[in-house]
PDB file of C-alpha atoms in Angstrom:
ATOM      1  CA  ASP A   1       4.909 -35.134   6.165  1.00 92.00           C
ATOM      2  CA  ARG A   2       2.323 -35.324   3.787  1.00 93.00           C
ATOM      3  CA  GLY A   3      -0.142 -35.387   5.235  1.00 94.00           C
ATOM      4  CA  GLU A   4       0.487 -34.436   8.786  1.00 95.00           C
ATOM      5  CA  TRP A   5      -1.431 -31.793  10.845  1.00 96.00           C
ATOM      6  CA  ILE A   6       0.275 -29.465  12.485  1.00 96.00           C
ATOM      7  CA  ALA A   7      -0.501 -26.452  15.049  1.00 95.00           C
ATOM      8  CA  ILE A   8       2.346 -23.461  15.505  1.00 95.00           C
ATOM      9  CA  MET A   9       1.998 -21.151  18.483  1.00 93.00           C
ATOM     10  CA  GLY A  10       3.983 -18.484  20.163  1.00 90.00           C
ATOM     11  CA  PRO A  11       3.380 -15.054  21.521  1.00 89.00           C
ATOM     12  CA  SER A  12       3.766 -12.396  19.010  1.00 87.00           C
ATOM     13  CA  GLY A  13       6.962 -11.580  17.179  1.00 89.00           C
ATOM     14  CA  SER A  14       8.127 -15.612  17.792  1.00 91.00           C
ATOM     15  CA  GLY A  15       8.191 -15.901  14.058  1.00 90.00           C
ATOM     16  CA  LYS A  16       4.328 -17.507  13.192  1.00 91.00           C
ATOM     17  CA  SER A  17       3.358 -15.632  10.820  1.00 87.00           C
ATOM     18  CA  THR A  18       6.516 -14.921   8.626  1.00 89.00           C
ATOM     19  CA  MET A  19       6.823 -18.160   9.034  1.00 90.00           C
ATOM     20  CA  MET A  20       3.928 -18.671   7.475  1.00 90.00           C
ATOM     21  CA  ASN A  21       4.678 -16.577   4.481  1.00 89.00           C
ATOM     22  CA  ILE A  22       7.415 -18.503   3.743  1.00 91.00           C
ATOM     23  CA  ILE A  23       5.831 -22.189   3.782  1.00 91.00           C
ATOM     24  CA  GLY A  24       3.423 -20.247   0.948  1.00 89.00           C
ATOM     25  CA  GLY A  25       6.572 -18.774  -0.786  1.00 89.00           C
ATOM     26  CA  MET A  26       4.821 -14.921  -0.236  1.00 89.00           C
ATOM     27  CA  ASP A  27       8.046 -14.104   1.687  1.00 89.00           C
ATOM     28  CA  LYS A  28      11.968 -15.070   0.518  1.00 87.00           C
ATOM     29  CA  ALA A  29      13.855 -16.778   3.742  1.00 87.00           C
ATOM     30  CA  SER A  30      17.671 -14.923   3.759  1.00 88.00           C
ATOM     31  CA  GLU A  31      19.230 -18.028   4.466  1.00 90.00           C
ATOM     32  CA  GLY A  32      18.591 -21.878   4.783  1.00 92.00           C
ATOM     33  CA  ARG A  33      15.886 -24.317   2.520  1.00 92.00           C
ATOM     34  CA  VAL A  34      12.489 -24.618   1.723  1.00 92.00           C
ATOM     35  CA  ILE A  35      11.062 -28.106   0.466  1.00 91.00           C
ATOM     36  CA  LEU A  36       7.856 -28.060  -0.499  1.00 89.00           C
ATOM     37  CA  ASP A  37       6.550 -31.259  -1.965  1.00 86.00           C
ATOM     38  CA  GLY A  38       9.544 -31.843  -2.862  1.00 88.00           C
ATOM     39  CA  MET A  39      11.062 -28.744  -4.569  1.00 89.00           C
ATOM     40  CA  ASP A  40      13.384 -25.648  -2.734  1.00 93.00           C
ATOM     41  CA  ILE A  41      11.430 -22.734  -3.229  1.00 92.00           C
ATOM     42  CA  THR A  42      13.664 -20.390  -1.305  1.00 90.00           C
ATOM     43  CA  LYS A  43      15.590 -21.102  -5.820  1.00 88.00           C
ATOM     44  CA  GLU A  44      12.375 -19.836  -7.398  1.00 90.00           C
ATOM     45  CA  SER A  45      11.568 -16.314  -8.856  1.00 90.00           C
ATOM     46  CA  ALA A  46       8.777 -14.156  -7.573  1.00 88.00           C
ATOM     47  CA  LYS A  47       6.882 -15.108 -11.051  1.00 89.00           C
ATOM     48  CA  SER A  48       6.805 -18.935 -10.309  1.00 91.00           C
ATOM     49  CA  LEU A  49       6.037 -18.959  -6.494  1.00 90.00           C
ATOM     50  CA  THR A  50       3.668 -17.351  -8.366  1.00 87.00           C
ATOM     51  CA  ASN A  51       2.277 -20.310  -9.615  1.00 87.00           C
ATOM     52  CA  ILE A  52       3.135 -22.664  -7.252  1.00 88.00           C
ATOM     53  CA  ARG A  53       0.579 -20.564  -4.577  1.00 87.00           C
ATOM     54  CA  ARG A  54      -1.534 -21.016  -7.394  1.00 84.00           C
ATOM     55  CA  ASP A  55      -1.247 -24.911  -7.929  1.00 86.00           C
ATOM     56  CA  LYS A  56      -0.345 -26.360  -4.208  1.00 89.00           C
ATOM     57  CA  ILE A  57      -1.528 -23.657  -1.197  1.00 91.00           C
ATOM     58  CA  GLY A  58      -4.225 -23.202  -0.538  1.00 90.00           C
ATOM     59  CA  LEU A  59      -4.289 -20.368   1.912  1.00 88.00           C
ATOM     60  CA  ILE A  60      -7.249 -19.291   4.421  1.00 88.00           C
ATOM     61  CA  PHE A  61      -6.682 -15.391   6.700  1.00 81.00           C
ATOM     62  CA  GLN A  62      -8.241 -14.494   9.884  1.00 76.00           C
ATOM     63  CA  GLN A  63      -9.978 -11.279   7.973  1.00 80.00           C
ATOM     64  CA  PHE A  64     -12.472 -13.212   5.367  1.00 81.00           C
ATOM     65  CA  HIS A  65     -11.030 -11.224   1.961  1.00 85.00           C
ATOM     66  CA  MET A  66     -14.094 -11.847   1.035  1.00 90.00           C
ATOM     67  CA  VAL A  67     -15.470  -8.990  -2.403  1.00 92.00           C
ATOM     68  CA  ASN A  68     -18.065  -7.842  -0.757  1.00 94.00           C
ATOM     69  CA  TYR A  69     -20.524  -7.648  -4.650  1.00 95.00           C
ATOM     70  CA  LEU A  70     -19.741 -11.314  -5.317  1.00 95.00           C
ATOM     71  CA  THR A  71     -22.050 -14.254  -3.842  1.00 96.00           C
ATOM     72  CA  ALA A  72     -20.893 -16.874  -1.889  1.00 95.00           C
ATOM     73  CA  VAL A  73     -20.017 -19.430  -5.205  1.00 95.00           C
ATOM     74  CA  GLU A  74     -18.653 -16.341  -7.044  1.00 94.00           C
ATOM     75  CA  ASN A  75     -15.985 -15.596  -4.207  1.00 93.00           C
ATOM     76  CA  VAL A  76     -15.183 -19.785  -4.278  1.00 93.00           C
ATOM     77  CA  MET A  77     -15.118 -19.605  -8.394  1.00 92.00           C
ATOM     78  CA  VAL A  78     -12.071 -16.471  -8.346  1.00 89.00           C
ATOM     79  CA  ALA A  79     -10.081 -18.828  -7.037  1.00 85.00           C
ATOM     80  CA  GLN A  80     -11.166 -21.290  -9.896  1.00 83.00           C
ATOM     81  CA  TYR A  81      -9.868 -17.863 -12.699  1.00 79.00           C
ATOM     82  CA  TYR A  82      -6.710 -17.887 -11.446  1.00 72.00           C
ATOM     83  CA  HIS A  83      -6.348 -21.558 -11.304  1.00 70.00           C
ATOM     84  CA  SER A  84      -7.955 -22.607 -14.864  1.00 69.00           C
ATOM     85  CA  MET A  85     -11.465 -21.928 -15.923  1.00 74.00           C
ATOM     86  CA  PRO A  86     -14.484 -21.274 -13.285  1.00 79.00           C
ATOM     87  CA  ASP A  87     -16.752 -23.555 -12.685  1.00 85.00           C
ATOM     88  CA  GLU A  88     -20.190 -23.171 -10.572  1.00 91.00           C
ATOM     89  CA  GLU A  89     -21.120 -27.245 -10.666  1.00 91.00           C
ATOM     90  CA  GLU A  90     -17.841 -27.973  -8.466  1.00 90.00           C
ATOM     91  CA  ALA A  91     -17.996 -24.533  -6.213  1.00 91.00           C
ATOM     92  CA  LEU A  92     -21.110 -25.497  -5.243  1.00 93.00           C
ATOM     93  CA  GLN A  93     -19.454 -29.763  -4.425  1.00 91.00           C
ATOM     94  CA  ALA A  94     -16.903 -28.252  -2.718  1.00 90.00           C
ATOM     95  CA  LEU A  95     -19.364 -25.173  -0.442  1.00 93.00           C
ATOM     96  CA  ASP A  96     -21.244 -27.790   0.413  1.00 91.00           C
ATOM     97  CA  ARG A  97     -18.730 -29.943   1.590  1.00 86.00           C
ATOM     98  CA  VAL A  98     -18.456 -27.270   4.505  1.00 89.00           C
ATOM     99  CA  GLY A  99     -22.420 -27.322   4.306  1.00 88.00           C
ATOM    100  CA  LEU A 100     -23.184 -24.210   2.855  1.00 91.00           C
ATOM    101  CA  LYS A 101     -24.511 -25.168  -0.501  1.00 91.00           C
ATOM    102  CA  GLU A 102     -28.053 -23.210   0.834  1.00 93.00           C
ATOM    103  CA  ARG A 103     -26.532 -20.500   0.896  1.00 94.00           C
ATOM    104  CA  ALA A 104     -24.359 -20.038  -2.093  1.00 95.00           C
ATOM    105  CA  LYS A 105     -26.065 -16.641  -3.465  1.00 96.00           C
ATOM    106  CA  HIS A 106     -25.307 -15.033  -0.794  1.00 96.00           C
ATOM    107  CA  TYR A 107     -23.304 -12.352  -0.822  1.00 96.00           C
ATOM    108  CA  PRO A 108     -21.232 -11.678   2.677  1.00 95.00           C
ATOM    109  CA  SER A 109     -22.483  -9.069   4.021  1.00 95.00           C
ATOM    110  CA  GLN A 110     -25.566 -11.582   4.635  1.00 96.00           C
ATOM    111  CA  LEU A 111     -23.481 -14.659   5.800  1.00 94.00           C
ATOM    112  CA  SER A 112     -22.531 -14.727   9.427  1.00 91.00           C
ATOM    113  CA  GLY A 113     -18.599 -14.376  10.370  1.00 89.00           C
ATOM    114  CA  GLY A 114     -18.659 -18.414  11.011  1.00 89.00           C
ATOM    115  CA  GLU A 115     -20.203 -18.804   7.544  1.00 92.00           C
ATOM    116  CA  GLN A 116     -17.349 -15.955   6.214  1.00 92.00           C
ATOM    117  CA  GLN A 117     -15.134 -18.435   7.299  1.00 89.00           C
ATOM    118  CA  ARG A 118     -15.851 -21.713   5.615  1.00 90.00           C
ATOM    119  CA  VAL A 119     -16.718 -19.742   2.100  1.00 93.00           C
ATOM    120  CA  CYS A 120     -13.145 -19.195   2.772  1.00 91.00           C
ATOM    121  CA  ILE A 121     -12.397 -23.219   3.926  1.00 91.00           C
ATOM    122  CA  ALA A 122     -14.251 -24.099   0.042  1.00 91.00           C
ATOM    123  CA  ARG A 123     -12.320 -20.940  -2.024  1.00 91.00           C
ATOM    124  CA  ALA A 124      -8.593 -22.857  -0.193  1.00 89.00           C
ATOM    125  CA  LEU A 125     -10.059 -26.128  -1.587  1.00 87.00           C
ATOM    126  CA  ILE A 126     -10.953 -25.923  -4.498  1.00 88.00           C
ATOM    127  CA  ASN A 127      -8.355 -26.041  -6.415  1.00 83.00           C
ATOM    128  CA  TYR A 128      -7.686 -30.010  -4.403  1.00 83.00           C
ATOM    129  CA  PRO A 129      -3.852 -28.134  -2.811  1.00 87.00           C
ATOM    130  CA  LYS A 130      -1.344 -29.873  -1.788  1.00 86.00           C
ATOM    131  CA  ILE A 131      -0.627 -27.689   1.473  1.00 92.00           C
ATOM    132  CA  LEU A 132      -3.660 -25.502   3.370  1.00 93.00           C
ATOM    133  CA  LEU A 133      -2.176 -23.388   4.861  1.00 93.00           C
ATOM    134  CA  ALA A 134      -4.326 -21.342   7.653  1.00 93.00           C
ATOM    135  CA  ASP A 135      -3.645 -18.673   9.838  1.00 90.00           C
ATOM    136  CA  GLU A 136      -5.510 -18.099  12.240  1.00 88.00           C
ATOM    137  CA  PRO A 137      -8.249 -19.495  11.224  1.00 88.00           C
ATOM    138  CA  THR A 138     -10.930 -19.319  14.068  1.00 87.00           C
ATOM    139  CA  GLY A 139      -9.503 -15.912  16.012  1.00 84.00           C
ATOM    140  CA  ASN A 140     -12.692 -14.327  14.650  1.00 81.00           C
ATOM    141  CA  LEU A 141     -15.367 -16.644  15.769  1.00 83.00           C
ATOM    142  CA  ASP A 142     -17.782 -18.243  18.491  1.00 84.00           C
ATOM    143  CA  GLU A 143     -17.040 -20.957  20.347  1.00 84.00           C
ATOM    144  CA  THR A 144     -19.783 -22.510  17.844  1.00 85.00           C
ATOM    145  CA  ASN A 145     -18.309 -21.915  14.421  1.00 84.00           C
ATOM    146  CA  GLU A 146     -14.859 -22.856  16.082  1.00 85.00           C
ATOM    147  CA  ASN A 147     -15.628 -26.232  16.163  1.00 87.00           C
ATOM    148  CA  VAL A 148     -17.496 -26.241  13.715  1.00 86.00           C
ATOM    149  CA  VAL A 149     -13.924 -25.147  11.768  1.00 87.00           C
ATOM    150  CA  VAL A 150     -12.211 -27.701  12.971  1.00 89.00           C
ATOM    151  CA  GLU A 151     -14.309 -30.503  12.282  1.00 89.00           C
ATOM    152  CA  ILE A 152     -14.414 -29.531   8.836  1.00 88.00           C
ATOM    153  CA  PHE A 153     -10.291 -29.404   9.276  1.00 90.00           C
ATOM    154  CA  ARG A 154     -10.617 -33.105  11.180  1.00 91.00           C
ATOM    155  CA  GLN A 155     -12.464 -34.633   8.338  1.00 89.00           C
ATOM    156  CA  LEU A 156     -10.105 -32.555   5.986  1.00 89.00           C
ATOM    157  CA  HIS A 157      -7.534 -33.786   7.710  1.00 92.00           C
ATOM    158  CA  ASN A 158      -9.108 -37.818   7.603  1.00 92.00           C
ATOM    159  CA  GLU A 159      -8.688 -37.709   3.436  1.00 90.00           C
ATOM    160  CA  GLY A 160      -5.415 -36.822   3.598  1.00 91.00           C
ATOM    161  CA  SER A 161      -4.805 -33.221   2.894  1.00 91.00           C
ATOM    162  CA  THR A 162      -0.625 -31.823   4.932  1.00 94.00           C
ATOM    163  CA  ILE A 163      -2.575 -28.590   7.317  1.00 95.00           C
ATOM    164  CA  ILE A 164      -0.068 -26.310   8.854  1.00 95.00           C
ATOM    165  CA  VAL A 165      -2.581 -23.753  11.820  1.00 95.00           C
ATOM    166  CA  VAL A 166      -1.389 -21.242  12.805  1.00 93.00           C
ATOM    167  CA  THR A 167      -3.006 -20.376  16.011  1.00 91.00           C
ATOM    168  CA  HIS A 168      -3.095 -18.764  19.657  1.00 88.00           C
ATOM    169  CA  ASP A 169      -5.609 -20.069  20.417  1.00 88.00           C
ATOM    170  CA  PRO A 170      -4.481 -23.504  23.001  1.00 89.00           C
ATOM    171  CA  GLU A 171      -7.316 -25.792  22.517  1.00 89.00           C
ATOM    172  CA  VAL A 172      -7.343 -25.114  18.346  1.00 91.00           C
ATOM    173  CA  ALA A 173      -3.019 -26.513  18.916  1.00 92.00           C
ATOM    174  CA  ALA A 174      -4.242 -29.604  20.737  1.00 91.00           C
ATOM    175  CA  VAL A 175      -6.484 -30.646  17.868  1.00 92.00           C
ATOM    176  CA  ALA A 176      -3.803 -31.174  15.704  1.00 94.00           C
ATOM    177  CA  GLU A 177      -1.700 -33.850  15.260  1.00 94.00           C
ATOM    178  CA  ARG A 178       1.741 -31.973  16.226  1.00 94.00           C
ATOM    179  CA  THR A 179       2.222 -28.450  18.163  1.00 94.00           C
ATOM    180  CA  ILE A 180       4.965 -26.915  17.324  1.00 94.00           C
ATOM    181  CA  VAL A 181       5.638 -23.642  19.867  1.00 93.00           C
ATOM    182  CA  LEU A 182       8.003 -20.937  18.036  1.00 93.00           C
ATOM    183  CA  GLU A 183       9.716 -18.025  20.684  1.00 92.00           C
ATOM    184  CA  HIS A 184      11.962 -15.266  19.038  1.00 91.00           C
ATOM    185  CA  GLY A 185      12.044 -17.428  15.563  1.00 89.00           C
ATOM    186  CA  ARG A 186      13.221 -20.984  17.481  1.00 91.00           C
ATOM    187  CA  ILE A 187      11.155 -23.772  17.763  1.00 92.00           C
ATOM    188  CA  THR A 188      11.560 -24.796  21.720  1.00 92.00           C
ATOM    189  CA  LYS A 189       8.828 -27.197  21.703  1.00 92.00           C
ATOM    190  CA  ASN A 190       7.439 -29.815  19.000  1.00 93.00           C
ATOM    191  CA  ILE A 191       4.719 -31.828  21.137  1.00 91.00           C
ATOM    192  CA  ILE A 192       2.975 -35.107  19.284  1.00 91.00           C
ATOM    193  CA  ASN A 193      -0.552 -34.617  20.168  1.00 90.00           C
ATOM    194  CA  HIS A 194      -2.430 -38.564  20.601  1.00 85.00           C
ATOM    195  CA  ASN A 195      -6.261 -38.073  18.863  1.00 87.00           C
ATOM    196  CA  ASP A 196      -8.822 -39.696  17.520  1.00 87.00           C
ATOM    197  CA  TYR A 197     -10.191 -38.158  14.624  1.00 89.00           C
ATOM    198  CA  SER A 198     -12.606 -41.231  14.173  1.00 88.00           C
ATOM    199  CA  LYS A 199     -14.885 -39.203  16.297  1.00 85.00           C
ATOM    200  CA  PRO A 200     -16.213 -35.385  15.601  1.00 87.00           C
ATOM    201  CA  ILE A 201     -13.889 -32.853  17.721  1.00 85.00           C
ATOM    202  CA  ASN A 202     -15.483 -30.686  20.682  1.00 84.00           C
ATOM    203  CA  LEU A 203     -12.697 -28.206  22.036  1.00 84.00           C
ATOM    204  CA  ARG A 204     -14.378 -27.717  25.448  1.00 80.00           C
ATOM    205  CA  ASP A 205     -12.144 -31.595  25.461  1.00 81.00           C
ATOM    206  CA  TYR A 206      -9.329 -30.016  25.402  1.00 80.00           C
ATOM    207  CA  GLU A 207      -9.411 -27.345  27.620  1.00 76.00           C
ATOM    208  CA  GLY A 208      -6.747 -27.227  30.877  1.00 68.00           C
ATOM    209  CA  LEU A 209      -5.551 -30.881  29.139  1.00 64.00           C
ATOM    210  CA  SER A 210      -3.812 -28.135  25.959  1.00 62.00           C
ATOM    211  CA  ASP A 211      -2.459 -25.621  28.809  1.00 63.00           C
ATOM    212  CA  GLU A 212      -1.095 -28.529  30.602  1.00 60.00           C
ATOM    213  CA  MET A 213       0.390 -29.724  27.478  1.00 61.00           C
ATOM    214  CA  LEU A 214       1.970 -26.706  25.942  1.00 59.00           C
ATOM    215  CA  LEU A 215       2.761 -25.937  29.512  1.00 57.00           C
ATOM    216  CA  GLY A 216       5.437 -28.981  29.160  1.00 54.00           C
ATOM    217  CA  LYS A 217       3.729 -30.955  31.840  1.00 46.00           C
ATOM    218  CA  GLY A 218       1.830 -33.546  29.875  1.00 42.00           C
TER     219      GLY A 218
END
């Protein structure tokens, strides 16, 4: 649903990334339909899908895919360039949202992994996408930066963003509103998580609880 925060889990080869690529219009489904913001994207051409990704979708990856010779703010502005027109002040505001405005002129090599991931989140948000797709966004991060990134997702969710996160981390999955578990390309569990999003999130609060939930005990 619009404004929902969903986590997708499952073992390697279960179809998580394929599902994400189909939702994002990067792969085409061999059958069935994908309705994105009221549009059946399975009927669209490759050129049209490129425009849909540009206008409706923000993408965040485990690998940061930053341009090494561009500063943090310039990396955010790259997304603006393909959408409309680069605006440095707007890009700085996006970095400020993720707590990195003071690092705007730093190059990727001068940023920690957590900072690079936050730049990528700012880049994904700069064009105000309808849906945010994040593939293992905390996979390369330590616990402290995991909490920072998940807290940004909480704030975005409270602002009405639609978020889909693929993750292997049961704590990250438990923070979402709903957890979908895939096995061999099929949904085996559809779990409603009851979370209070008015409070800052600490992933340690979900240790153990998340494992029980995914095992069907909670």
